[in-house]
PDB file of C-alpha atoms in Angstrom:
ATOM      1  CA  MET A   1     -10.143 -10.253 -40.045  1.00 54.00           C
ATOM      2  CA  ARG A   2      -6.422  -8.554 -40.025  1.00 63.00           C
ATOM      3  CA  ALA A   3      -8.487  -5.303 -39.721  1.00 62.00           C
ATOM      4  CA  GLN A   4     -10.227  -6.687 -36.926  1.00 65.00           C
ATOM      5  CA  HIS A   5      -7.074  -7.692 -35.092  1.00 71.00           C
ATOM      6  CA  ARG A   6      -5.718  -4.316 -35.579  1.00 79.00           C
ATOM      7  CA  SER A   7      -9.130  -2.872 -34.056  1.00 83.00           C
ATOM      8  CA  LEU A   8      -8.744  -4.836 -30.868  1.00 85.00           C
ATOM      9  CA  GLU A   9      -4.898  -4.083 -30.462  1.00 88.00           C
ATOM     10  CA  PHE A  10      -5.922  -0.276 -30.576  1.00 90.00           C
ATOM     11  CA  LEU A  11      -8.698  -0.793 -27.868  1.00 91.00           C
ATOM     12  CA  ALA A  12      -6.327  -2.514 -25.823  1.00 92.00           C
ATOM     13  CA  ARG A  13      -3.625  -0.079 -26.091  1.00 95.00           C
ATOM     14  CA  LEU A  14      -5.949   2.701 -25.505  1.00 95.00           C
ATOM     15  CA  GLY A  15      -7.398   0.910 -22.707  1.00 95.00           C
ATOM     16  CA  TYR A  16      -4.040   0.750 -20.854  1.00 96.00           C
ATOM     17  CA  ALA A  17      -3.271   4.078 -21.673  1.00 96.00           C
ATOM     18  CA  ALA A  18      -6.804   5.020 -20.106  1.00 96.00           C
ATOM     19  CA  ARG A  19      -6.400   3.035 -17.184  1.00 95.00           C
ATOM     20  CA  GLY A  20      -2.863   4.700 -16.726  1.00 96.00           C
ATOM     21  CA  ALA A  21      -4.813   8.177 -16.677  1.00 95.00           C
ATOM     22  CA  VAL A  22      -7.128   7.252 -14.102  1.00 94.00           C
ATOM     23  CA  TYR A  23      -4.357   6.106 -11.525  1.00 94.00           C
ATOM     24  CA  LEU A  24      -2.359   9.104 -12.622  1.00 93.00           C
ATOM     25  CA  ILE A  25      -5.039  11.468 -11.480  1.00 92.00           C
ATOM     26  CA  ILE A  26      -6.105   9.245  -8.306  1.00 91.00           C
ATOM     27  CA  GLY A  27      -2.278   9.138  -7.241  1.00 90.00           C
ATOM     28  CA  ALA A  28      -1.562  12.832  -8.181  1.00 89.00           C
ATOM     29  CA  LEU A  29      -4.569  13.818  -5.894  1.00 87.00           C
ATOM     30  CA  ALA A  30      -3.633  11.542  -3.044  1.00 87.00           C
ATOM     31  CA  LEU A  31      -0.130  12.870  -3.170  1.00 85.00           C
ATOM     32  CA  THR A  32      -1.312  16.535  -3.065  1.00 85.00           C
ATOM     33  CA  ALA A  33      -3.581  15.727   0.034  1.00 80.00           C
ATOM     34  CA  ALA A  34      -0.319  14.061   1.274  1.00 77.00           C
ATOM     35  CA  LEU A  35       1.830  16.912   0.810  1.00 77.00           C
ATOM     36  CA  SER A  36      -0.560  19.412   2.202  1.00 72.00           C
ATOM     37  CA  ARG A  37      -2.731  17.175   4.921  1.00 56.00           C
ATOM     38  CA  GLY A  38      -5.811  18.797   3.101  1.00 55.00           C
ATOM     39  CA  GLY A  39      -7.879  17.963   0.283  1.00 54.00           C
ATOM     40  CA  GLU A  40      -9.447  14.742  -0.527  1.00 66.00           C
ATOM     41  CA  ALA A  41      -8.247  11.274  -1.936  1.00 76.00           C
ATOM     42  CA  THR A  42     -10.560   9.641  -4.292  1.00 80.00           C
ATOM     43  CA  GLY A  43     -11.083   6.496  -6.608  1.00 84.00           C
ATOM     44  CA  SER A  44     -11.623   5.727 -10.153  1.00 87.00           C
ATOM     45  CA  ARG A  45     -15.265   7.520 -10.625  1.00 87.00           C
ATOM     46  CA  GLY A  46     -13.387  10.592  -8.753  1.00 86.00           C
ATOM     47  CA  ALA A  47     -10.991  10.706 -11.152  1.00 89.00           C
ATOM     48  CA  LEU A  48     -12.954  10.680 -13.840  1.00 90.00           C
ATOM     49  CA  ILE A  49     -14.947  13.517 -12.701  1.00 88.00           C
ATOM     50  CA  ALA A  50     -11.647  15.279 -12.174  1.00 87.00           C
ATOM     51  CA  LEU A  51     -11.012  15.318 -15.974  1.00 88.00           C
ATOM     52  CA  LEU A  52     -14.109  17.682 -16.193  1.00 85.00           C
ATOM     53  CA  THR A  53     -12.088  20.247 -14.505  1.00 83.00           C
ATOM     54  CA  GLN A  54      -9.246  20.263 -17.105  1.00 83.00           C
ATOM     55  CA  PRO A  55      -9.299  22.304 -20.622  1.00 84.00           C
ATOM     56  CA  LEU A  56     -11.378  20.253 -22.998  1.00 87.00           C
ATOM     57  CA  GLY A  57     -12.477  18.187 -20.003  1.00 85.00           C
ATOM     58  CA  TYR A  58     -15.646  16.579 -21.783  1.00 90.00           C
ATOM     59  CA  LEU A  59     -13.505  15.634 -24.745  1.00 93.00           C
ATOM     60  CA  LEU A  60     -10.712  14.042 -22.494  1.00 93.00           C
ATOM     61  CA  LEU A  61     -13.655  12.147 -20.375  1.00 94.00           C
ATOM     62  CA  ALA A  62     -14.871  10.720 -23.674  1.00 94.00           C
ATOM     63  CA  VAL A  63     -11.110   9.689 -24.853  1.00 95.00           C
ATOM     64  CA  VAL A  64     -10.765   7.874 -21.405  1.00 95.00           C
ATOM     65  CA  GLY A  65     -14.060   6.300 -21.363  1.00 94.00           C
ATOM     66  CA  LEU A  66     -13.798   5.028 -24.724  1.00 95.00           C
ATOM     67  CA  GLY A  67     -10.647   3.591 -23.528  1.00 96.00           C
ATOM     68  CA  LEU A  68     -11.747   2.172 -20.632  1.00 96.00           C
ATOM     69  CA  PHE A  69     -14.535   0.418 -22.516  1.00 96.00           C
ATOM     70  CA  GLY A  70     -11.506  -1.024 -25.009  1.00 94.00           C
ATOM     71  CA  PHE A  71     -10.037  -2.139 -21.889  1.00 95.00           C
ATOM     72  CA  GLY A  72     -12.775  -4.029 -20.808  1.00 94.00           C
ATOM     73  CA  VAL A  73     -13.243  -5.548 -24.287  1.00 93.00           C
ATOM     74  CA  TRP A  74      -9.579  -6.699 -24.065  1.00 93.00           C
ATOM     75  CA  ARG A  75      -9.831  -8.369 -20.805  1.00 93.00           C
ATOM     76  CA  VAL A  76     -12.959 -10.350 -22.109  1.00 92.00           C
ATOM     77  CA  THR A  77     -10.697 -11.278 -24.952  1.00 90.00           C
ATOM     78  CA  GLN A  78      -8.039 -12.353 -22.184  1.00 89.00           C
ATOM     79  CA  SER A  79     -10.520 -13.965 -20.089  1.00 88.00           C
ATOM     80  CA  LEU A  80     -12.615 -15.757 -22.678  1.00 88.00           C
ATOM     81  CA  LEU A  81     -10.525 -16.301 -25.353  1.00 83.00           C
ATOM     82  CA  ASP A  82      -7.083 -16.617 -23.376  1.00 82.00           C
ATOM     83  CA  ALA A  83      -5.430 -14.335 -25.361  1.00 82.00           C
ATOM     84  CA  ASP A  84      -2.266 -14.375 -23.005  1.00 81.00           C
ATOM     85  CA  GLY A  85      -1.892 -17.913 -23.694  1.00 79.00           C
ATOM     86  CA  HIS A  86      -2.427 -18.944 -19.656  1.00 76.00           C
ATOM     87  CA  GLY A  87      -4.135 -22.732 -20.505  1.00 77.00           C
ATOM     88  CA  ALA A  88      -6.558 -23.913 -18.677  1.00 76.00           C
ATOM     89  CA  GLY A  89      -5.083 -25.367 -15.141  1.00 80.00           C
ATOM     90  CA  ALA A  90      -6.006 -24.048 -11.953  1.00 81.00           C
ATOM     91  CA  ARG A  91      -3.684 -21.168 -11.512  1.00 82.00           C
ATOM     92  CA  ALA A  92      -4.565 -20.228 -15.143  1.00 82.00           C
ATOM     93  CA  LEU A  93      -8.148 -20.159 -14.778  1.00 86.00           C
ATOM     94  CA  VAL A  94      -7.657 -18.193 -11.562  1.00 86.00           C
ATOM     95  CA  GLU A  95      -5.791 -15.529 -13.608  1.00 86.00           C
ATOM     96  CA  ARG A  96      -8.680 -15.898 -16.060  1.00 87.00           C
ATOM     97  CA  ALA A  97     -11.464 -15.039 -13.643  1.00 89.00           C
ATOM     98  CA  VAL A  98      -9.503 -12.050 -12.222  1.00 88.00           C
ATOM     99  CA  GLN A  99      -9.319 -10.694 -15.799  1.00 90.00           C
ATOM    100  CA  ALA A 100     -13.174 -11.230 -16.128  1.00 91.00           C
ATOM    101  CA  VAL A 101     -14.042  -9.148 -12.974  1.00 90.00           C
ATOM    102  CA  SER A 102     -11.690  -6.542 -14.526  1.00 91.00           C
ATOM    103  CA  ALA A 103     -13.700  -6.599 -17.745  1.00 93.00           C
ATOM    104  CA  VAL A 104     -16.897  -5.956 -15.609  1.00 92.00           C
ATOM    105  CA  VAL A 105     -15.219  -3.134 -13.749  1.00 91.00           C
ATOM    106  CA  HIS A 106     -13.912  -1.242 -16.618  1.00 93.00           C
ATOM    107  CA  PHE A 107     -17.413  -1.643 -18.457  1.00 95.00           C
ATOM    108  CA  GLY A 108     -18.805  -0.202 -15.275  1.00 91.00           C
ATOM    109  CA  LEU A 109     -16.065   2.781 -15.492  1.00 92.00           C
ATOM    110  CA  ALA A 110     -17.098   3.292 -19.079  1.00 94.00           C
ATOM    111  CA  LEU A 111     -20.755   3.286 -18.366  1.00 92.00           C
ATOM    112  CA  PHE A 112     -20.061   5.983 -15.529  1.00 91.00           C
ATOM    113  CA  ALA A 113     -18.151   8.231 -17.983  1.00 92.00           C
ATOM    114  CA  ALA A 114     -20.946   7.870 -20.555  1.00 92.00           C
ATOM    115  CA  SER A 115     -23.753   8.533 -18.142  1.00 90.00           C
ATOM    116  CA  ILE A 116     -21.619  11.792 -17.266  1.00 88.00           C
ATOM    117  CA  LEU A 117     -21.621  12.846 -20.927  1.00 88.00           C
ATOM    118  CA  LEU A 118     -24.925  12.389 -21.598  1.00 86.00           C
ATOM    119  CA  GLY A 119     -26.004  14.467 -18.504  1.00 80.00           C
ATOM    120  CA  LEU A 120     -27.558  11.190 -17.101  1.00 68.00           C
ATOM    121  CA  ARG A 121     -25.684  11.367 -13.889  1.00 63.00           C
ATOM    122  CA  ARG A 122     -24.474  14.655 -11.833  1.00 59.00           C
ATOM    123  CA  ALA A 123     -20.994  15.340 -12.103  1.00 54.00           C
ATOM    124  CA  ALA A 124     -19.866  14.259  -8.625  1.00 54.00           C
ATOM    125  CA  GLY A 125     -17.497  11.632  -7.068  1.00 53.00           C
ATOM    126  CA  ASP A 126     -19.132   8.948  -5.287  1.00 66.00           C
ATOM    127  CA  ASP A 127     -16.666   6.090  -4.729  1.00 76.00           C
ATOM    128  CA  GLU A 128     -17.420   5.670  -1.015  1.00 79.00           C
ATOM    129  CA  GLN A 129     -21.173   5.516  -1.428  1.00 79.00           C
ATOM    130  CA  ALA A 130     -20.950   2.993  -4.344  1.00 82.00           C
ATOM    131  CA  ALA A 131     -18.795   0.581  -2.180  1.00 86.00           C
ATOM    132  CA  ILE A 132     -21.090   1.295   0.635  1.00 87.00           C
ATOM    133  CA  ASP A 133     -24.202   0.416  -1.436  1.00 86.00           C
ATOM    134  CA  TRP A 134     -22.381  -2.951  -3.276  1.00 87.00           C
ATOM    135  CA  THR A 135     -21.632  -4.094   0.405  1.00 90.00           C
ATOM    136  CA  ARG A 136     -25.169  -3.372   1.563  1.00 91.00           C
ATOM    137  CA  LEU A 137     -26.540  -5.089  -1.539  1.00 91.00           C
ATOM    138  CA  LEU A 138     -24.367  -8.234  -0.838  1.00 90.00           C
ATOM    139  CA  LEU A 139     -25.476  -8.047   2.804  1.00 90.00           C
ATOM    140  CA  ALA A 140     -29.146  -8.110   1.859  1.00 90.00           C
ATOM    141  CA  GLN A 141     -28.524 -11.655   0.344  1.00 89.00           C
ATOM    142  CA  PRO A 142     -28.863 -15.098   1.896  1.00 88.00           C
ATOM    143  CA  PHE A 143     -25.502 -15.660   3.558  1.00 88.00           C
ATOM    144  CA  GLY A 144     -24.839 -11.966   2.702  1.00 88.00           C
ATOM    145  CA  ARG A 145     -22.027 -11.749   5.456  1.00 91.00           C
ATOM    146  CA  TRP A 146     -20.182 -14.914   4.007  1.00 93.00           C
ATOM    147  CA  LEU A 147     -20.303 -13.253   0.479  1.00 92.00           C
ATOM    148  CA  VAL A 148     -19.109 -10.074   1.654  1.00 93.00           C
ATOM    149  CA  GLY A 149     -16.114 -11.851   3.418  1.00 93.00           C
ATOM    150  CA  LEU A 150     -15.389 -13.950   0.633  1.00 93.00           C
ATOM    151  CA  ALA A 151     -15.353 -10.828  -1.370  1.00 92.00           C
ATOM    152  CA  GLY A 152     -12.726  -9.391   1.124  1.00 92.00           C
ATOM    153  CA  LEU A 153     -10.750 -12.361   0.726  1.00 93.00           C
ATOM    154  CA  ALA A 154     -10.646 -12.276  -2.885  1.00 91.00           C
ATOM    155  CA  VAL A 155      -9.256  -8.575  -2.765  1.00 91.00           C
ATOM    156  CA  ILE A 156      -6.880  -9.585  -0.568  1.00 93.00           C
ATOM    157  CA  GLY A 157      -5.882 -12.414  -2.735  1.00 92.00           C
ATOM    158  CA  ALA A 158      -5.574 -10.056  -5.717  1.00 91.00           C
ATOM    159  CA  ALA A 159      -3.244  -7.994  -3.380  1.00 93.00           C
ATOM    160  CA  ILE A 160      -0.815 -10.790  -2.825  1.00 94.00           C
ATOM    161  CA  GLY A 161      -0.888 -11.447  -6.391  1.00 92.00           C
ATOM    162  CA  MET A 162       0.100  -7.734  -7.245  1.00 93.00           C
ATOM    163  CA  ALA A 163       2.439  -7.914  -4.727  1.00 95.00           C
ATOM    164  CA  THR A 164       4.163 -11.346  -5.939  1.00 94.00           C
ATOM    165  CA  LYS A 165       4.388  -9.333  -9.504  1.00 94.00           C
ATOM    166  CA  ALA A 166       6.333  -6.354  -7.906  1.00 95.00           C
ATOM    167  CA  TRP A 167       8.483  -8.797  -5.999  1.00 95.00           C
ATOM    168  CA  THR A 168       9.392 -11.137  -9.177  1.00 95.00           C
ATOM    169  CA  LEU A 169       9.038  -8.629 -11.887  1.00 94.00           C
ATOM    170  CA  ALA A 170       6.602 -11.204 -13.641  1.00 93.00           C
ATOM    171  CA  PHE A 171       4.934  -8.043 -15.351  1.00 92.00           C
ATOM    172  CA  MET A 172       7.948  -7.428 -17.584  1.00 93.00           C
ATOM    173  CA  ARG A 173       7.150 -10.827 -19.400  1.00 91.00           C
ATOM    174  CA  ARG A 174       4.466  -9.360 -21.388  1.00 91.00           C
ATOM    175  CA  LEU A 175       6.476  -6.059 -22.226  1.00 93.00           C
ATOM    176  CA  SER A 176       8.672  -5.946 -25.670  1.00 91.00           C
ATOM    177  CA  CYS A 177      11.073  -3.100 -24.801  1.00 90.00           C
ATOM    178  CA  ASP A 178      15.017  -2.560 -25.297  1.00 91.00           C
ATOM    179  CA  PRO A 179      17.334  -3.049 -22.344  1.00 91.00           C
ATOM    180  CA  GLU A 180      17.617   0.678 -22.141  1.00 93.00           C
ATOM    181  CA  VAL A 181      14.025   1.215 -21.526  1.00 93.00           C
ATOM    182  CA  ALA A 182      13.979  -1.749 -19.060  1.00 94.00           C
ATOM    183  CA  LEU A 183      16.427  -0.182 -16.752  1.00 95.00           C
ATOM    184  CA  TRP A 184      13.625   2.434 -15.969  1.00 95.00           C
ATOM    185  CA  VAL A 185      10.772   0.583 -16.427  1.00 96.00           C
ATOM    186  CA  ARG A 186      11.242  -2.293 -13.747  1.00 96.00           C
ATOM    187  CA  PRO A 187      11.474   0.277 -10.821  1.00 96.00           C
ATOM    188  CA  LEU A 188       8.587   1.900 -12.153  1.00 96.00           C
ATOM    189  CA  GLY A 189       6.414  -1.030 -12.542  1.00 95.00           C
ATOM    190  CA  ARG A 190       7.628  -2.358  -9.474  1.00 96.00           C
ATOM    191  CA  LEU A 191       6.822   0.742  -7.308  1.00 96.00           C
ATOM    192  CA  GLY A 192       3.155   0.805  -8.773  1.00 95.00           C
ATOM    193  CA  TYR A 193       2.210  -2.680  -8.275  1.00 96.00           C
ATOM    194  CA  ALA A 194       3.488  -2.643  -4.765  1.00 95.00           C
ATOM    195  CA  ALA A 195       1.464   0.459  -3.996  1.00 93.00           C
ATOM    196  CA  ARG A 196      -1.846  -1.275  -5.843  1.00 92.00           C
ATOM    197  CA  ALA A 197      -1.316  -4.450  -3.509  1.00 94.00           C
ATOM    198  CA  LEU A 198      -1.441  -1.858  -0.452  1.00 91.00           C
ATOM    199  CA  VAL A 199      -4.245  -0.573  -1.584  1.00 90.00           C
ATOM    200  CA  PHE A 200      -6.212  -3.660  -2.608  1.00 91.00           C
ATOM    201  CA  LEU A 201      -5.067  -5.180   0.892  1.00 92.00           C
ATOM    202  CA  ILE A 202      -6.575  -2.150   2.686  1.00 90.00           C
ATOM    203  CA  LEU A 203      -9.801  -2.618   0.794  1.00 90.00           C
ATOM    204  CA  GLY A 204     -10.107  -6.157   1.418  1.00 92.00           C
ATOM    205  CA  SER A 205      -9.638  -5.664   5.229  1.00 92.00           C
ATOM    206  CA  PHE A 206     -12.495  -3.467   5.367  1.00 92.00           C
ATOM    207  CA  LEU A 207     -14.721  -5.503   3.473  1.00 92.00           C
ATOM    208  CA  ILE A 208     -13.901  -8.191   6.000  1.00 94.00           C
ATOM    209  CA  THR A 209     -14.434  -5.774   8.847  1.00 93.00           C
ATOM    210  CA  ALA A 210     -17.734  -4.728   7.200  1.00 93.00           C
ATOM    211  CA  ALA A 211     -18.845  -8.449   6.899  1.00 93.00           C
ATOM    212  CA  TYR A 212     -17.623  -9.400  10.731  1.00 91.00           C
ATOM    213  CA  HIS A 213     -19.998  -6.507  11.831  1.00 90.00           C
ATOM    214  CA  ALA A 214     -22.538  -6.594   9.074  1.00 90.00           C
ATOM    215  CA  ASP A 215     -22.166  -2.979   8.679  1.00 91.00           C
ATOM    216  CA  PRO A 216     -21.903  -1.690   5.338  1.00 90.00           C
ATOM    217  CA  ASN A 217     -20.721   1.426   6.480  1.00 88.00           C
ATOM    218  CA  GLU A 218     -17.430  -0.108   7.373  1.00 90.00           C
ATOM    219  CA  ALA A 219     -16.664  -0.610   3.597  1.00 89.00           C
ATOM    220  CA  HIS A 220     -14.703   2.070   1.865  1.00 86.00           C
ATOM    221  CA  GLY A 221     -13.627   2.810  -1.767  1.00 85.00           C
ATOM    222  CA  LEU A 222     -10.103   3.512  -2.965  1.00 85.00           C
ATOM    223  CA  GLY A 223      -9.818   7.054  -1.786  1.00 81.00           C
ATOM    224  CA  GLY A 224     -11.358   6.233   1.530  1.00 81.00           C
ATOM    225  CA  SER A 225      -9.219   3.606   2.458  1.00 81.00           C
ATOM    226  CA  LEU A 226      -6.326   5.918   1.741  1.00 80.00           C
ATOM    227  CA  LEU A 227      -7.288   8.564   4.264  1.00 79.00           C
ATOM    228  CA  ALA A 228      -8.325   6.111   6.637  1.00 77.00           C
ATOM    229  CA  VAL A 229      -4.734   4.827   6.562  1.00 75.00           C
ATOM    230  CA  ARG A 230      -3.492   8.714   6.848  1.00 77.00           C
ATOM    231  CA  ASP A 231      -5.131   8.946  10.307  1.00 74.00           C
ATOM    232  CA  GLN A 232      -2.985   6.114  11.698  1.00 75.00           C
ATOM    233  CA  PRO A 233       0.377   6.122  13.443  1.00 75.00           C
ATOM    234  CA  PHE A 234       2.884   6.851  10.606  1.00 75.00           C
ATOM    235  CA  GLY A 235      -0.045   6.877   8.388  1.00 78.00           C
ATOM    236  CA  PRO A 236       0.830   9.949   6.529  1.00 80.00           C
ATOM    237  CA  TRP A 237       4.216   8.162   5.722  1.00 84.00           C
ATOM    238  CA  ILE A 238       2.361   5.079   4.352  1.00 85.00           C
ATOM    239  CA  PHE A 239      -0.072   7.546   2.484  1.00 86.00           C
ATOM    240  CA  GLY A 240       2.332   9.568   1.148  1.00 87.00           C
ATOM    241  CA  ILE A 241       4.568   6.376  -0.442  1.00 89.00           C
ATOM    242  CA  ALA A 242       1.029   4.851  -1.722  1.00 89.00           C
ATOM    243  CA  ALA A 243       0.295   7.936  -3.507  1.00 90.00           C
ATOM    244  CA  LEU A 244       3.445   8.040  -4.961  1.00 92.00           C
ATOM    245  CA  GLY A 245       3.583   4.519  -6.275  1.00 93.00           C
ATOM    246  CA  LEU A 246      -0.236   5.086  -7.660  1.00 94.00           C
ATOM    247  CA  VAL A 247       1.415   7.709  -9.942  1.00 94.00           C
ATOM    248  CA  ALA A 248       3.919   5.304 -10.817  1.00 96.00           C
ATOM    249  CA  PHE A 249       1.388   2.659 -11.630  1.00 96.00           C
ATOM    250  CA  GLY A 250      -0.583   5.413 -13.558  1.00 96.00           C
ATOM    251  CA  ALA A 251       2.870   5.994 -15.656  1.00 96.00           C
ATOM    252  CA  PHE A 252       3.368   2.509 -15.975  1.00 96.00           C
ATOM    253  CA  GLY A 253       0.010   2.170 -17.837  1.00 96.00           C
ATOM    254  CA  PHE A 254       1.187   4.141 -20.771  1.00 96.00           C
ATOM    255  CA  VAL A 255       4.082   1.792 -20.923  1.00 96.00           C
ATOM    256  CA  GLU A 256       1.965  -0.817 -21.182  1.00 95.00           C
ATOM    257  CA  ALA A 257       0.151   0.957 -23.738  1.00 95.00           C
ATOM    258  CA  ARG A 258       3.373   1.184 -25.882  1.00 95.00           C
ATOM    259  CA  TYR A 259       5.192  -2.422 -25.393  1.00 95.00           C
ATOM    260  CA  ARG A 260       2.792  -4.746 -24.055  1.00 94.00           C
ATOM    261  CA  GLN A 261       2.718  -7.811 -26.095  1.00 90.00           C
ATOM    262  CA  ILE A 262      -0.758  -7.944 -27.650  1.00 87.00           C
ATOM    263  CA  HIS A 263      -1.684 -10.832 -29.841  1.00 76.00           C
ATOM    264  CA  PRO A 264      -5.526 -11.309 -30.399  1.00 67.00           C
ATOM    265  CA  ASP A 265      -4.845 -13.135 -33.654  1.00 66.00           C
ATOM    266  CA  ALA A 266      -3.180 -16.035 -31.470  1.00 62.00           C
ATOM    267  CA  ALA A 267      -6.227 -16.374 -29.279  1.00 61.00           C
ATOM    268  CA  LEU A 268      -8.533 -16.471 -32.414  1.00 61.00           C
ATOM    269  CA  ARG A 269      -6.411 -19.348 -33.857  1.00 62.00           C
ATOM    270  CA  ARG A 270      -6.905 -21.352 -30.867  1.00 59.00           C
ATOM    271  CA  VAL A 271     -10.509 -20.920 -30.682  1.00 54.00           C
ATOM    272  CA  GLY A 272     -10.602 -22.007 -34.469  1.00 56.00           C
ATOM    273  CA  ARG A 273      -8.191 -25.279 -33.997  1.00 56.00           C
ATOM    274  CA  ALA A 274     -10.381 -26.118 -30.848  1.00 52.00           C
ATOM    275  CA  ALA A 275     -13.563 -25.764 -32.871  1.00 50.00           C
ATOM    276  CA  ALA A 276     -12.117 -27.773 -35.509  1.00 54.00           C
ATOM    277  CA  GLN A 277     -11.053 -30.582 -33.162  1.00 54.00           C
ATOM    278  CA  ARG A 278     -14.428 -30.644 -32.012  1.00 55.00           C
ATOM    279  CA  GLY A 279     -15.797 -30.975 -35.456  1.00 54.00           C
ATOM    280  CA  THR A 280     -13.759 -33.794 -36.396  1.00 54.00           C
ATOM    281  CA  GLY A 281     -13.815 -35.374 -33.014  1.00 52.00           C
TER     282      GLY A 281
END
């Protein structure tokens, strides 16, 4: 059992590092575009593709893909087993539902990485097309415009949650680091979460626009949302700050990989106690 706990902790820490690597690439590419007014911003899939241009690119993609899979496993543990001890209150259930959605997203990214490695998918970033395709699929369902609108509101809700973490420094509660380390981790995490909040706010706004016009082409991925902002008044400044913040969030992912409190054994004990109580009840 202890070996299983260590394996899960390893996957979780590798997952935080993998997510950090993805955001570092997204932020770095966006920052380059912001400074040169050229190039292209991209999303998570484009970041995975970008790994292939590096030395040992396929090996890097394999490691990051494994990490994203591990992060999905950890998110499932957080959501279903309440690994962070949120409880079963209304606010806790919302947090755990968000973790479940995150698990699906990261499993999907891991599958995307595996499909490239196996030669099942061409090496081309298609974040924008994926956003359009998913929006089109939802719009084709009964009450499709309402579904897309609710998805947009959910993304905006997630943005508000991230902004709250940035403002309150709530992300520090799950870290076990010395005060000297915390001095630079706080501003790093705050900038990172604020940037993610801005990006998710834009993503959600585009989804609501797509729902209002019943037009899937109004939806955008992360990169497309940033580029759309760049074309607005003061957009280049906002774009550059957001890009820098995404780099900060990527670096913060490696901080979490090192200092994040991960206690899968506590979650399994809670499950065991609950099962025992049901058995004796």
